[in-house]
mmCIF file of N, CA and C in Angstrom:
data_model
loop_
_atom_site.group_PDB
_atom_site.id
_atom_site.type_symbol
_atom_site.label_atom_id
_atom_site.label_comp_id
_atom_site.label_asym_id
_atom_site.label_seq_id
_atom_site.Cartn_x
_atom_site.Cartn_y
_atom_site.Cartn_z
ATOM 1 N N UNK O 28 -43.446 261.697 3.277
ATOM 2 C CA UNK O 28 -44.058 260.290 4.079
ATOM 3 C C UNK O 28 -42.748 260.565 4.422
ATOM 4 N N UNK O 29 -43.884 259.866 6.122
ATOM 5 C CA UNK O 29 -43.118 259.327 7.043
ATOM 6 C C UNK O 29 -41.933 258.210 6.370
ATOM 7 N N UNK O 30 -40.704 257.928 7.313
ATOM 8 C CA UNK O 30 -40.217 256.954 7.363
ATOM 9 C C UNK O 30 -41.082 255.503 8.520
ATOM 10 N N UNK O 31 -40.997 254.116 8.042
ATOM 11 C CA UNK O 31 -41.587 252.916 9.252
ATOM 12 C C UNK O 31 -40.114 252.347 9.879
ATOM 13 N N UNK O 32 -39.884 252.315 11.117
ATOM 14 C CA UNK O 32 -38.986 252.093 11.634
ATOM 15 C C UNK O 32 -39.280 250.342 11.992
ATOM 16 N N UNK O 33 -38.614 249.556 11.547
ATOM 17 C CA UNK O 33 -38.958 248.316 12.371
ATOM 18 C C UNK O 33 -38.190 247.851 13.438
ATOM 19 N N UNK O 34 -38.680 248.176 14.788
ATOM 20 C CA UNK O 34 -37.834 247.333 15.863
ATOM 21 C C UNK O 34 -37.061 246.046 15.703
ATOM 22 N N UNK O 35 -36.267 245.707 15.692
ATOM 23 C CA UNK O 35 -35.703 243.939 15.800
ATOM 24 C C UNK O 35 -34.881 243.632 16.618
ATOM 25 N N UNK O 36 -34.666 242.387 16.924
ATOM 26 C CA UNK O 36 -34.085 242.175 18.320
ATOM 27 C C UNK O 36 -33.123 242.202 18.193
ATOM 28 N N UNK O 37 -31.802 242.278 17.244
ATOM 29 C CA UNK O 37 -30.739 242.853 17.744
ATOM 30 C C UNK O 37 -30.551 244.376 18.390
ATOM 31 N N UNK O 38 -32.015 245.401 18.007
ATOM 32 C CA UNK O 38 -32.190 246.338 18.552
ATOM 33 C C UNK O 38 -32.423 246.273 20.767
ATOM 34 N N UNK O 39 -32.723 244.859 20.564
ATOM 35 C CA UNK O 39 -33.325 245.002 21.853
ATOM 36 C C UNK O 39 -31.847 243.990 22.278
ATOM 37 N N UNK O 40 -30.887 243.718 22.347
ATOM 38 C CA UNK O 40 -29.649 243.133 23.085
ATOM 39 C C UNK O 40 -28.760 243.829 23.573
ATOM 40 N N UNK O 41 -28.878 243.408 24.718
ATOM 41 C CA UNK O 41 -28.093 244.460 25.478
ATOM 42 C C UNK O 41 -26.738 243.312 25.542
ATOM 43 N N UNK O 42 -25.751 244.511 25.572
ATOM 44 C CA UNK O 42 -24.229 244.517 26.228
ATOM 45 C C UNK O 42 -23.663 245.284 27.064
ATOM 46 N N UNK O 43 -23.115 244.517 27.541
ATOM 47 C CA UNK O 43 -22.366 245.246 29.192
ATOM 48 C C UNK O 43 -20.481 245.515 28.815
ATOM 49 N N UNK O 44 -20.353 246.199 29.449
ATOM 50 C CA UNK O 44 -18.472 246.274 29.589
ATOM 51 C C UNK O 44 -18.461 246.831 30.903
ATOM 52 N N UNK O 45 -17.159 246.623 31.118
ATOM 53 C CA UNK O 45 -16.971 246.396 32.527
ATOM 54 C C UNK O 45 -16.471 248.121 32.526
ATOM 55 N N UNK O 46 -16.162 248.296 33.935
ATOM 56 C CA UNK O 46 -15.986 250.083 33.919
ATOM 57 C C UNK O 46 -14.307 250.301 33.707
ATOM 58 N N UNK O 47 -13.122 249.526 33.625
ATOM 59 C CA UNK O 47 -11.866 249.771 33.655
ATOM 60 C C UNK O 47 -11.653 249.131 32.496
ATOM 61 N N UNK O 48 -10.562 249.290 31.282
ATOM 62 C CA UNK O 48 -9.848 248.357 30.588
ATOM 63 C C UNK O 48 -8.919 247.778 31.255
ATOM 64 N N UNK O 49 -8.424 248.024 32.249
ATOM 65 C CA UNK O 49 -7.453 247.001 33.150
ATOM 66 C C UNK O 49 -8.831 245.454 33.700
ATOM 67 N N UNK O 50 -9.084 245.979 34.063
ATOM 68 C CA UNK O 50 -9.556 245.461 34.830
ATOM 69 C C UNK O 50 -10.199 243.998 33.773
ATOM 70 N N UNK O 51 -10.110 243.703 32.252
ATOM 71 C CA UNK O 51 -9.904 242.768 31.849
ATOM 72 C C UNK O 51 -9.162 241.791 32.157
ATOM 73 N N UNK O 52 -9.152 240.980 33.069
ATOM 74 C CA UNK O 52 -7.643 239.822 33.583
ATOM 75 C C UNK O 52 -7.535 238.988 32.675
ATOM 76 N N UNK O 53 -8.134 238.102 31.606
ATOM 77 C CA UNK O 53 -8.613 237.258 31.698
ATOM 78 C C UNK O 53 -7.126 236.676 31.122
ATOM 79 N N UNK O 54 -7.198 235.153 30.586
ATOM 80 C CA UNK O 54 -5.472 234.464 30.255
ATOM 81 C C UNK O 54 -5.152 234.870 28.773
ATOM 82 N N UNK O 55 -3.958 235.481 29.000
ATOM 83 C CA UNK O 55 -3.280 235.968 27.691
ATOM 84 C C UNK O 55 -2.454 234.433 27.213
ATOM 85 N N UNK O 56 -2.804 233.537 27.259
ATOM 86 C CA UNK O 56 -2.206 231.942 26.892
ATOM 87 C C UNK O 56 -2.531 230.820 27.327
ATOM 88 N N UNK O 57 -2.838 229.759 26.411
ATOM 89 C CA UNK O 57 -3.119 228.885 26.816
ATOM 90 C C UNK O 57 -4.914 228.507 26.418
ATOM 91 N N UNK O 58 -5.343 228.302 26.998
ATOM 92 C CA UNK O 58 -7.417 227.217 26.548
ATOM 93 C C UNK O 58 -7.955 227.994 27.870
ATOM 94 N N UNK O 59 -9.024 228.464 26.858
ATOM 95 C CA UNK O 59 -9.815 228.916 27.757
ATOM 96 C C UNK O 59 -10.929 227.835 27.605
ATOM 97 N N UNK O 60 -12.375 227.817 29.099
ATOM 98 C CA UNK O 60 -13.090 226.590 28.223
ATOM 99 C C UNK O 60 -14.669 227.696 28.039
ATOM 100 N N UNK O 61 -14.929 227.744 27.519
ATOM 101 C CA UNK O 61 -16.901 228.013 28.139
ATOM 102 C C UNK O 61 -17.759 228.071 28.370
ATOM 103 N N UNK O 62 -18.543 228.520 29.825
ATOM 104 C CA UNK O 62 -19.467 228.099 30.152
ATOM 105 C C UNK O 62 -20.498 227.297 28.730
ATOM 106 N N UNK O 63 -21.608 227.003 29.254
ATOM 107 C CA UNK O 63 -22.706 226.448 28.285
ATOM 108 C C UNK O 63 -23.485 227.272 27.903
ATOM 109 N N UNK O 64 -23.806 228.661 28.754
ATOM 110 C CA UNK O 64 -24.184 229.545 28.233
ATOM 111 C C UNK O 64 -23.863 230.545 27.407
ATOM 112 N N UNK O 65 -22.715 230.259 26.838
ATOM 113 C CA UNK O 65 -22.081 231.197 26.129
ATOM 114 C C UNK O 65 -21.687 230.662 24.894
ATOM 115 N N UNK O 66 -21.513 229.300 24.864
ATOM 116 C CA UNK O 66 -21.060 228.371 24.115
ATOM 117 C C UNK O 66 -21.475 226.638 24.108
ATOM 118 N N UNK O 67 -22.568 226.596 23.697
ATOM 119 C CA UNK O 67 -23.600 225.164 23.824
ATOM 120 C C UNK O 67 -22.898 223.736 23.089
ATOM 121 N N UNK O 68 -22.281 223.965 21.704
ATOM 122 C CA UNK O 68 -21.327 223.058 21.005
ATOM 123 C C UNK O 68 -20.695 222.085 21.813
ATOM 124 N N UNK O 69 -20.086 221.039 21.240
ATOM 125 C CA UNK O 69 -19.249 220.437 21.546
ATOM 126 C C UNK O 69 -17.766 220.492 21.675
ATOM 127 N N UNK O 70 -17.535 221.776 21.237
ATOM 128 C CA UNK O 70 -16.287 222.157 21.335
ATOM 129 C C UNK O 70 -15.873 223.149 21.984
ATOM 130 N N UNK O 71 -15.771 223.211 23.389
ATOM 131 C CA UNK O 71 -16.612 224.718 23.866
ATOM 132 C C UNK O 71 -14.844 225.288 24.572
ATOM 133 N N UNK O 72 -13.901 224.508 24.430
ATOM 134 C CA UNK O 72 -12.392 224.939 24.615
ATOM 135 C C UNK O 72 -11.546 225.751 23.290
ATOM 136 N N UNK O 73 -11.165 226.699 23.998
ATOM 137 C CA UNK O 73 -10.960 227.612 23.283
ATOM 138 C C UNK O 73 -9.043 228.159 23.382
ATOM 139 N N UNK O 74 -8.658 227.857 22.050
ATOM 140 C CA UNK O 74 -7.115 227.890 22.324
ATOM 141 C C UNK O 74 -6.958 229.704 22.090
ATOM 142 N N UNK O 75 -6.212 230.195 23.335
ATOM 143 C CA UNK O 75 -6.266 231.744 23.154
ATOM 144 C C UNK O 75 -4.847 231.717 22.581
ATOM 145 N N UNK O 76 -4.248 231.680 22.028
ATOM 146 C CA UNK O 76 -2.318 231.596 21.504
ATOM 147 C C UNK O 76 -2.839 231.816 19.942
ATOM 148 N N UNK O 77 -4.090 230.929 19.247
ATOM 149 C CA UNK O 77 -4.290 230.935 18.165
ATOM 150 C C UNK O 77 -4.913 232.471 18.167
ATOM 151 N N UNK O 78 -4.760 233.138 16.993
ATOM 152 C CA UNK O 78 -5.519 234.480 16.792
ATOM 153 C C UNK O 78 -6.899 234.250 16.465
ATOM 154 N N UNK O 79 -7.272 233.480 15.503
ATOM 155 C CA UNK O 79 -8.463 232.737 15.152
ATOM 156 C C UNK O 79 -9.698 232.335 16.196
ATOM 157 N N UNK O 80 -9.365 231.274 16.767
ATOM 158 C CA UNK O 80 -9.773 230.758 17.471
ATOM 159 C C UNK O 80 -9.881 231.870 18.939
ATOM 160 N N UNK O 81 -8.901 232.554 19.152
ATOM 161 C CA UNK O 81 -9.507 233.852 20.135
ATOM 162 C C UNK O 81 -9.946 234.578 20.047
ATOM 163 N N UNK O 82 -10.012 235.069 18.485
ATOM 164 C CA UNK O 82 -11.234 236.115 18.420
ATOM 165 C C UNK O 82 -13.109 235.635 18.260
ATOM 166 N N UNK O 83 -13.055 234.037 18.261
ATOM 167 C CA UNK O 83 -13.642 233.378 17.436
ATOM 168 C C UNK O 83 -14.938 233.608 19.451
ATOM 169 N N UNK O 84 -13.551 233.110 20.880
ATOM 170 C CA UNK O 84 -13.547 232.926 21.925
ATOM 171 C C UNK O 84 -14.364 234.153 22.512
ATOM 172 N N UNK O 85 -13.497 235.536 22.050
ATOM 173 C CA UNK O 85 -13.737 236.908 22.437
ATOM 174 C C UNK O 85 -15.294 237.268 21.814
ATOM 175 N N UNK O 86 -15.832 237.217 20.508
ATOM 176 C CA UNK O 86 -16.744 237.272 19.546
ATOM 177 C C UNK O 86 -17.493 236.448 20.622
ATOM 178 N N UNK O 87 -17.905 235.755 20.760
ATOM 179 C CA UNK O 87 -18.599 235.191 22.149
ATOM 180 C C UNK O 87 -19.257 235.329 22.299
ATOM 181 N N UNK O 88 -18.122 235.768 23.602
ATOM 182 C CA UNK O 88 -18.093 236.715 25.617
ATOM 183 C C UNK O 88 -18.459 237.844 25.192
ATOM 184 N N UNK O 89 -18.118 239.245 24.204
ATOM 185 C CA UNK O 89 -18.563 240.082 24.200
ATOM 186 C C UNK O 89 -19.913 240.144 23.678
ATOM 187 N N UNK O 90 -20.602 239.424 22.472
ATOM 188 C CA UNK O 90 -21.814 239.605 22.377
ATOM 189 C C UNK O 90 -22.656 239.125 23.261
ATOM 190 N N UNK O 91 -22.699 237.916 24.148
ATOM 191 C CA UNK O 91 -23.581 237.158 24.693
ATOM 192 C C UNK O 91 -23.416 237.019 25.963
ATOM 193 N N UNK O 92 -22.334 237.568 26.372
ATOM 194 C CA UNK O 92 -22.721 237.169 28.573
ATOM 195 C C UNK O 92 -22.956 238.594 28.801
ATOM 196 N N UNK O 93 -23.514 238.361 29.898
ATOM 197 C CA UNK O 93 -24.217 239.510 30.403
ATOM 198 C C UNK O 93 -24.031 239.906 31.618
ATOM 199 N N UNK O 94 -22.353 239.487 32.232
ATOM 200 C CA UNK O 94 -21.806 239.415 33.265
ATOM 201 C C UNK O 94 -20.627 240.159 32.908
ATOM 202 N N UNK O 95 -20.086 241.345 33.316
ATOM 203 C CA UNK O 95 -18.979 241.813 33.631
ATOM 204 C C UNK O 95 -18.225 240.799 33.815
ATOM 205 N N UNK O 96 -17.853 240.474 35.352
ATOM 206 C CA UNK O 96 -17.418 239.644 36.202
ATOM 207 C C UNK O 96 -16.642 238.588 35.075
ATOM 208 N N UNK O 97 -17.787 238.130 34.326
ATOM 209 C CA UNK O 97 -17.594 237.118 33.045
ATOM 210 C C UNK O 97 -16.260 237.159 32.457
ATOM 211 N N UNK O 98 -16.977 238.392 31.589
ATOM 212 C CA UNK O 98 -15.612 239.038 30.385
ATOM 213 C C UNK O 98 -15.023 239.355 30.722
ATOM 214 N N UNK O 99 -14.469 240.397 32.163
ATOM 215 C CA UNK O 99 -13.036 240.406 32.766
ATOM 216 C C UNK O 99 -12.183 239.040 33.269
ATOM 217 N N UNK O 100 -13.344 237.608 33.288
ATOM 218 C CA UNK O 100 -12.474 237.040 33.678
ATOM 219 C C UNK O 100 -12.059 235.802 32.263
ATOM 220 N N UNK O 101 -12.925 236.266 31.541
ATOM 221 C CA UNK O 101 -12.190 235.353 30.097
ATOM 222 C C UNK O 101 -11.737 236.223 29.093
ATOM 223 N N UNK O 102 -11.770 237.756 29.098
ATOM 224 C CA UNK O 102 -11.090 238.798 28.147
ATOM 225 C C UNK O 102 -9.995 239.070 28.295
ATOM 226 N N UNK O 103 -8.374 238.955 27.656
ATOM 227 C CA UNK O 103 -7.498 239.802 28.091
ATOM 228 C C UNK O 103 -7.224 241.049 27.746
ATOM 229 N N UNK O 104 -7.164 242.002 28.359
ATOM 230 C CA UNK O 104 -7.046 243.554 27.970
ATOM 231 C C UNK O 104 -5.475 243.525 26.669
ATOM 232 N N UNK O 105 -4.785 242.857 26.268
ATOM 233 C CA UNK O 105 -3.663 243.098 25.739
ATOM 234 C C UNK O 105 -4.143 241.943 24.332
ATOM 235 N N UNK O 106 -4.738 241.068 24.114
ATOM 236 C CA UNK O 106 -4.926 240.482 22.886
ATOM 237 C C UNK O 106 -6.320 240.822 22.500
ATOM 238 N N UNK O 107 -7.325 241.550 23.308
ATOM 239 C CA UNK O 107 -8.280 241.804 22.847
ATOM 240 C C UNK O 107 -8.108 243.141 21.624
ATOM 241 N N UNK O 108 -7.055 244.072 22.600
ATOM 242 C CA UNK O 108 -6.726 245.275 21.705
ATOM 243 C C UNK O 108 -5.939 245.135 20.452
ATOM 244 N N UNK O 109 -5.200 243.853 20.364
ATOM 245 C CA UNK O 109 -4.325 242.989 19.257
ATOM 246 C C UNK O 109 -5.462 242.280 18.006
ATOM 247 N N UNK O 110 -6.222 241.615 18.409
ATOM 248 C CA UNK O 110 -7.101 241.145 17.902
ATOM 249 C C UNK O 110 -8.823 242.362 17.620
ATOM 250 N N UNK O 111 -8.629 243.261 18.003
ATOM 251 C CA UNK O 111 -9.875 243.640 18.194
ATOM 252 C C UNK O 111 -10.647 244.462 16.618
ATOM 253 N N UNK O 112 -9.561 244.955 15.353
ATOM 254 C CA UNK O 112 -9.635 245.151 13.982
ATOM 255 C C UNK O 112 -10.394 244.093 13.276
ATOM 256 N N UNK O 113 -10.189 242.993 13.810
ATOM 257 C CA UNK O 113 -10.227 241.845 12.528
ATOM 258 C C UNK O 113 -11.727 241.127 13.225
ATOM 259 N N UNK O 114 -11.861 241.432 14.621
ATOM 260 C CA UNK O 114 -13.009 240.899 15.413
ATOM 261 C C UNK O 114 -14.342 241.240 14.903
ATOM 262 N N UNK O 115 -15.350 240.537 14.113
ATOM 263 C CA UNK O 115 -16.922 240.302 14.123
ATOM 264 C C UNK O 115 -17.684 240.445 14.791
ATOM 265 N N UNK O 116 -17.858 241.607 15.096
ATOM 266 C CA UNK O 116 -19.352 242.140 16.415
ATOM 267 C C UNK O 116 -20.259 242.985 15.320
ATOM 268 N N UNK O 117 -21.068 242.954 16.533
ATOM 269 C CA UNK O 117 -22.867 244.167 15.797
ATOM 270 C C UNK O 117 -22.056 245.319 15.946
ATOM 271 N N UNK O 118 -22.626 245.557 15.144
ATOM 272 C CA UNK O 118 -22.550 247.274 15.316
ATOM 273 C C UNK O 118 -22.769 248.239 16.480
ATOM 274 N N UNK O 119 -23.278 247.555 17.379
ATOM 275 C CA UNK O 119 -23.996 248.438 18.062
ATOM 276 C C UNK O 119 -22.627 248.144 19.765
ATOM 277 N N UNK O 120 -22.543 247.020 19.283
ATOM 278 C CA UNK O 120 -21.617 246.157 20.648
ATOM 279 C C UNK O 120 -19.972 246.579 20.250
ATOM 280 N N UNK O 121 -19.671 246.719 19.086
ATOM 281 C CA UNK O 121 -18.590 247.421 18.356
ATOM 282 C C UNK O 121 -18.719 249.468 18.994
ATOM 283 N N UNK O 122 -19.148 249.919 18.833
ATOM 284 C CA UNK O 122 -19.769 251.408 18.921
ATOM 285 C C UNK O 122 -19.722 251.291 20.733
ATOM 286 N N UNK O 123 -19.884 250.166 21.378
ATOM 287 C CA UNK O 123 -19.970 250.941 22.583
ATOM 288 C C UNK O 123 -18.943 250.453 23.122
ATOM 289 N N UNK O 124 -18.306 249.237 23.085
ATOM 290 C CA UNK O 124 -16.697 249.104 23.288
ATOM 291 C C UNK O 124 -15.647 250.481 23.243
ATOM 292 N N UNK O 125 -15.735 250.719 21.544
ATOM 293 C CA UNK O 125 -14.893 251.439 21.314
ATOM 294 C C UNK O 125 -14.994 253.007 21.570
ATOM 295 N N UNK O 126 -16.204 253.164 21.900
ATOM 296 C CA UNK O 126 -16.449 254.836 22.559
ATOM 297 C C UNK O 126 -15.771 254.431 24.076
ATOM 298 N N UNK O 127 -16.533 253.391 24.983
ATOM 299 C CA UNK O 127 -16.257 252.890 26.649
ATOM 300 C C UNK O 127 -14.508 252.661 26.790
ATOM 301 N N UNK O 128 -13.777 252.313 25.778
ATOM 302 C CA UNK O 128 -12.316 252.561 25.497
ATOM 303 C C UNK O 128 -11.695 252.923 24.321
ATOM 304 N N UNK O 129 -11.497 254.205 24.050
ATOM 305 C CA UNK O 129 -10.975 255.022 23.483
ATOM 306 C C UNK O 129 -9.376 253.854 23.154
ATOM 307 N N UNK O 130 -8.775 253.327 24.216
ATOM 308 C CA UNK O 130 -7.882 252.664 23.626
ATOM 309 C C UNK O 130 -7.963 251.095 22.378
ATOM 310 N N UNK O 131 -8.906 251.044 22.483
ATOM 311 C CA UNK O 131 -9.155 250.166 21.140
ATOM 312 C C UNK O 131 -9.217 250.754 19.937
ATOM 313 N N UNK O 132 -8.517 249.899 19.347
ATOM 314 C CA UNK O 132 -7.952 250.547 17.938
ATOM 315 C C UNK O 132 -9.169 250.573 16.925
ATOM 316 N N UNK O 133 -9.782 251.689 16.416
ATOM 317 C CA UNK O 133 -10.932 251.083 15.466
ATOM 318 C C UNK O 133 -10.143 250.649 14.428
ATOM 319 N N UNK O 134 -11.121 250.285 13.061
ATOM 320 C CA UNK O 134 -10.761 248.861 11.927
ATOM 321 C C UNK O 134 -9.630 250.185 11.138
ATOM 322 N N UNK O 135 -9.971 251.546 11.245
ATOM 323 C CA UNK O 135 -9.607 252.202 9.734
ATOM 324 C C UNK O 135 -8.003 253.076 10.974
ATOM 325 N N UNK O 136 -7.729 252.850 11.743
ATOM 326 C CA UNK O 136 -6.732 253.424 12.410
ATOM 327 C C UNK O 136 -5.662 252.271 12.742
ATOM 328 N N UNK O 137 -6.067 250.652 12.715
ATOM 329 C CA UNK O 137 -5.406 249.512 12.403
ATOM 330 C C UNK O 137 -4.537 249.400 10.989
ATOM 331 N N UNK O 138 -6.027 249.573 10.196
ATOM 332 C CA UNK O 138 -5.196 249.894 8.368
ATOM 333 C C UNK O 138 -4.256 250.648 8.714
ATOM 334 N N UNK O 139 -4.423 251.860 9.188
ATOM 335 C CA UNK O 139 -3.225 252.803 9.238
ATOM 336 C C UNK O 139 -1.668 252.642 9.771
ATOM 337 N N UNK O 140 -1.803 251.434 10.820
ATOM 338 C CA UNK O 140 -0.671 250.795 11.440
ATOM 339 C C UNK O 140 0.087 250.054 10.707
ATOM 340 N N UNK O 141 1.488 250.213 11.022
ATOM 341 C CA UNK O 141 2.344 249.445 10.027
ATOM 342 C C UNK O 141 2.480 248.122 10.009
ATOM 343 N N UNK O 142 2.002 247.894 11.274
ATOM 344 C CA UNK O 142 1.539 246.081 11.555
ATOM 345 C C UNK O 142 0.906 245.454 11.008
ATOM 346 N N UNK O 143 0.099 246.188 10.634
ATOM 347 C CA UNK O 143 -1.146 245.879 10.156
ATOM 348 C C UNK O 143 -0.668 244.876 8.015
ATOM 349 N N UNK O 144 -0.838 244.146 8.262
ATOM 350 C CA UNK O 144 0.002 243.578 6.915
ATOM 351 C C UNK O 144 -1.645 243.328 5.590
ATOM 352 N N UNK O 145 -1.961 243.157 4.625
ATOM 353 C CA UNK O 145 -2.878 242.508 3.881
ATOM 354 C C UNK O 145 -2.030 240.937 2.671
ATOM 355 N N UNK O 146 -2.617 240.664 2.707
ATOM 356 C CA UNK O 146 -1.610 239.429 1.148
ATOM 357 C C UNK O 146 -1.579 239.939 0.120
ATOM 358 N N UNK O 147 -0.815 240.290 -0.750
ATOM 359 C CA UNK O 147 -0.762 241.043 -1.902
ATOM 360 C C UNK O 147 -1.395 240.144 -3.254
ATOM 361 N N UNK O 148 -2.052 240.440 -4.039
ATOM 362 C CA UNK O 148 -2.772 239.641 -5.167
ATOM 363 C C UNK O 148 -1.553 239.002 -5.925
#
């Protein structure tokens, strides 16, 4: 029997990735304010020093920005590498970034790294 394929909105989303990992020159510390087209909430300023807040900042940017220049201005390569394993991204977005930049650790690689810690029960 034929398998029916349903096209979803997620299949239509376009993700952009810079040509070089080193182009990601965003701030490694301090705060970043997202433009309205990326975050239309009342609190658009994100603390890059806080891992959780920075993860949300990067997730919103990678998923919603259609501009390579904008991504390079917001995202910093070192912070992205550190946060990558814990970031929640659509599968296609994650795959595109990991394929383009093999320097990003996969979730499995991060779990095998000695700095990966999980709380004990």
